[in-house]
Amino acid sequence: MSSLKRIIIIGAGPGGYVAAIRAAQLGAQVTVVEAQAVGGVCLNWGCIPSKTLLSLVDLGERARHAQAWGLTFEGPIGFDLKRMMARKNEVVQSLVKGIATLFKQWNIQHVVGRGELVSDRQVRVTDIEGGISLLEAEAIVLATGSSWPQLPQFPIDGQQVISSKEALELVDIPRNILIVGGGVEGCEFACLFSGLGSQVTVVEMMPTLLPTEDADTVGILTREFKKRKVQMALNTTIQDWQATAEGIYATLSSEQSVVAEKMLISVGRRMNSRGIGLETVGVKTGSREEILVDEHMETSIPGVYAIGDVTGQSMLAHVASAQGKVAVSNAMGTPQAINYDVIPAGIFTLPEIGRVGLTEQQAKERGVNITVGRFRYGGLGKAQAVGETAGQFKIIANEQNKKIVGVHIIGAHAADLIHEGALAMQGGLTVTDVADMIHAHPTLSEGLMEAAEDSEGQAIHQARKRSNLA
Amino acid sequence: MEPQDLRYHKEHEWIRVEGNKATLGISNFAQDALGDVVFIDLPDVGTNLAAEAELGEVESTKATSTIYSPVTGLVVQINQELEEHPELLNQDPYGRGWIAVLELSNPAEVDALMTAEQYDAFLTSQE
């Protein structure tokens, strides 16, 4: 442990609160400045709320399916959104309390208010009543996150035109909803609302949903969206729209018109780098207003660090946490560099998506000669047993040395299953290593082993494809 | 033995020709090989298809496979019942499990397809 050092962290999201606890573990005296709830967007208005609701939709849909397999209910299975929201609030509150408890245990001081740099060692805090206090420290970590969309063409009114924040607080299921943006958030909400019974239209400017994901994943998700009767307007923008008492009337660039009770804006998050004193101190920002940092998460001003969404790196909670740990380790005198090579990510559509490393397209663009192994969920005994047969495992490896360069899973529990691929990549393992490791039966994890075997045409339970029968 | 009045393609599709129109579906062998069908992605009415072009996709609990159009034509009708009841493909592949109706562009193509007898022999040869 190094000698006691004072650290101020501005923002208590998944970047800031993790950095705070790690800094305290390393012996720092930590003050966290946060105007809103600890846990940030992720915990209060993002990841956790949406997963709580999606898990209920998933459960309801599986229960309905299972009625054909012998599961009986007294009445029809439905969704009571008011009670679902109450459950969501309970989950969030208990996790928020958990962080507060950890803060107490590590003697982390939470100052409620907005923090702003006044020098490279000082932060001015403005509380809700306008009271001002000045804090001092040897190191400062900026973890201010990103904000909800504020696009001039789609002003959020919180009623008819909403962001994910309001979408996660609705208590009445909208009859129909128009989602602007077919990225991660748009696709997750499309699943949530279609599951609740809303008629969903997703408008995406690019030619596919989830434009940065592997094409196999996107293909399967697109089919799942068709099953859910989600209308997809791809390669399409919103030409014109108006809000009336009856709802939103939108005209798409395809000339199609859409009427919807709500319009959810799932594009255009902005980094929260304004109003936090960057100019005062001379912290450099980039073209997207992101705070520029080096591999130690240090900004252009020594002793001032930045982590999470505001650095514009990847907008993932777990990356913010990793950056936070690196930042405070450096602040406490133990040099550490961030490594972005292996970043697993989950997309909580129905079914889930898990991904790590390069997509097939990215590998080809980089001129890597690759092998591709695939295996369908339907070929797994476990998937058949639990009735989760939609989906695929895909493993991409360097053809020369067989090292895994990417894994893409879509199907039940994909966001959990992806970590075997991530660990294999972190350890520099090959597809043969994965194929040779004994996998427990019956599990969904066998799918990655079979996909690895398929790289060499040796998957044992490869389903017969009709086109291969002739 | 397969229905005598149909013509068959080696990818296991069948067509029933009436005038300049052809109804098509997948064969009993195909539905059996696929297993329980859970979803079929149907083409849009108005799509022009070349012979052996992709007509749609069928997903079962075991596999996903492409359905090919055995002939060139324009999709004039699709079996919307399959959207809610894809299991009809398994239950009645030559009847209520029909997939689409095409307007034939080149009726002569039909002659190149297998008769029921030829298709049976083809299936036997594949075993």
Coordinates of C-alpha atoms in Angstrom, one line a residue, chain A residues 36-40 42-45 48-49 52 85-101 169:
Chain A
Q36 CA -27.8 11.8 -9.3
A37 CA -28.1 8.2 -8.1
V38 CA -24.9 6.1 -7.6
G39 CA -24.6 3.4 -10.3
G40 CA -25.1 5.9 -13.1
C42 CA -26.2 1.7 -16.4
L43 CA -27.7 0.7 -13.1
N44 CA -30.5 3.3 -12.8
W45 CA -31.7 3.9 -16.4
I48 CA -30.0 -3.3 -15.2
P49 CA -33.6 -1.9 -15.7
T52 CA -35.0 -6.9 -15.5
M85 CA -41.8 -1.5 -13.3
A86 CA -42.2 -1.9 -9.6
R87 CA -40.1 -5.0 -9.6
K88 CA -37.5 -3.2 -11.8
N89 CA -37.4 -0.3 -9.3
E90 CA -36.8 -2.8 -6.4
V91 CA -33.9 -4.4 -8.2
V92 CA -32.3 -1.0 -9.0
Q93 CA -32.8 0.2 -5.4
S94 CA -31.3 -2.8 -3.9
L95 CA -28.2 -2.5 -6.1
V96 CA -27.9 1.2 -5.5
K97 CA -28.0 0.5 -1.8
G98 CA -25.4 -2.2 -2.3
I99 CA -23.0 0.4 -3.7
A100 CA -23.8 2.8 -0.9
T101 CA -22.9 0.1 1.6
E169 CA -40.6 4.1 -16.8

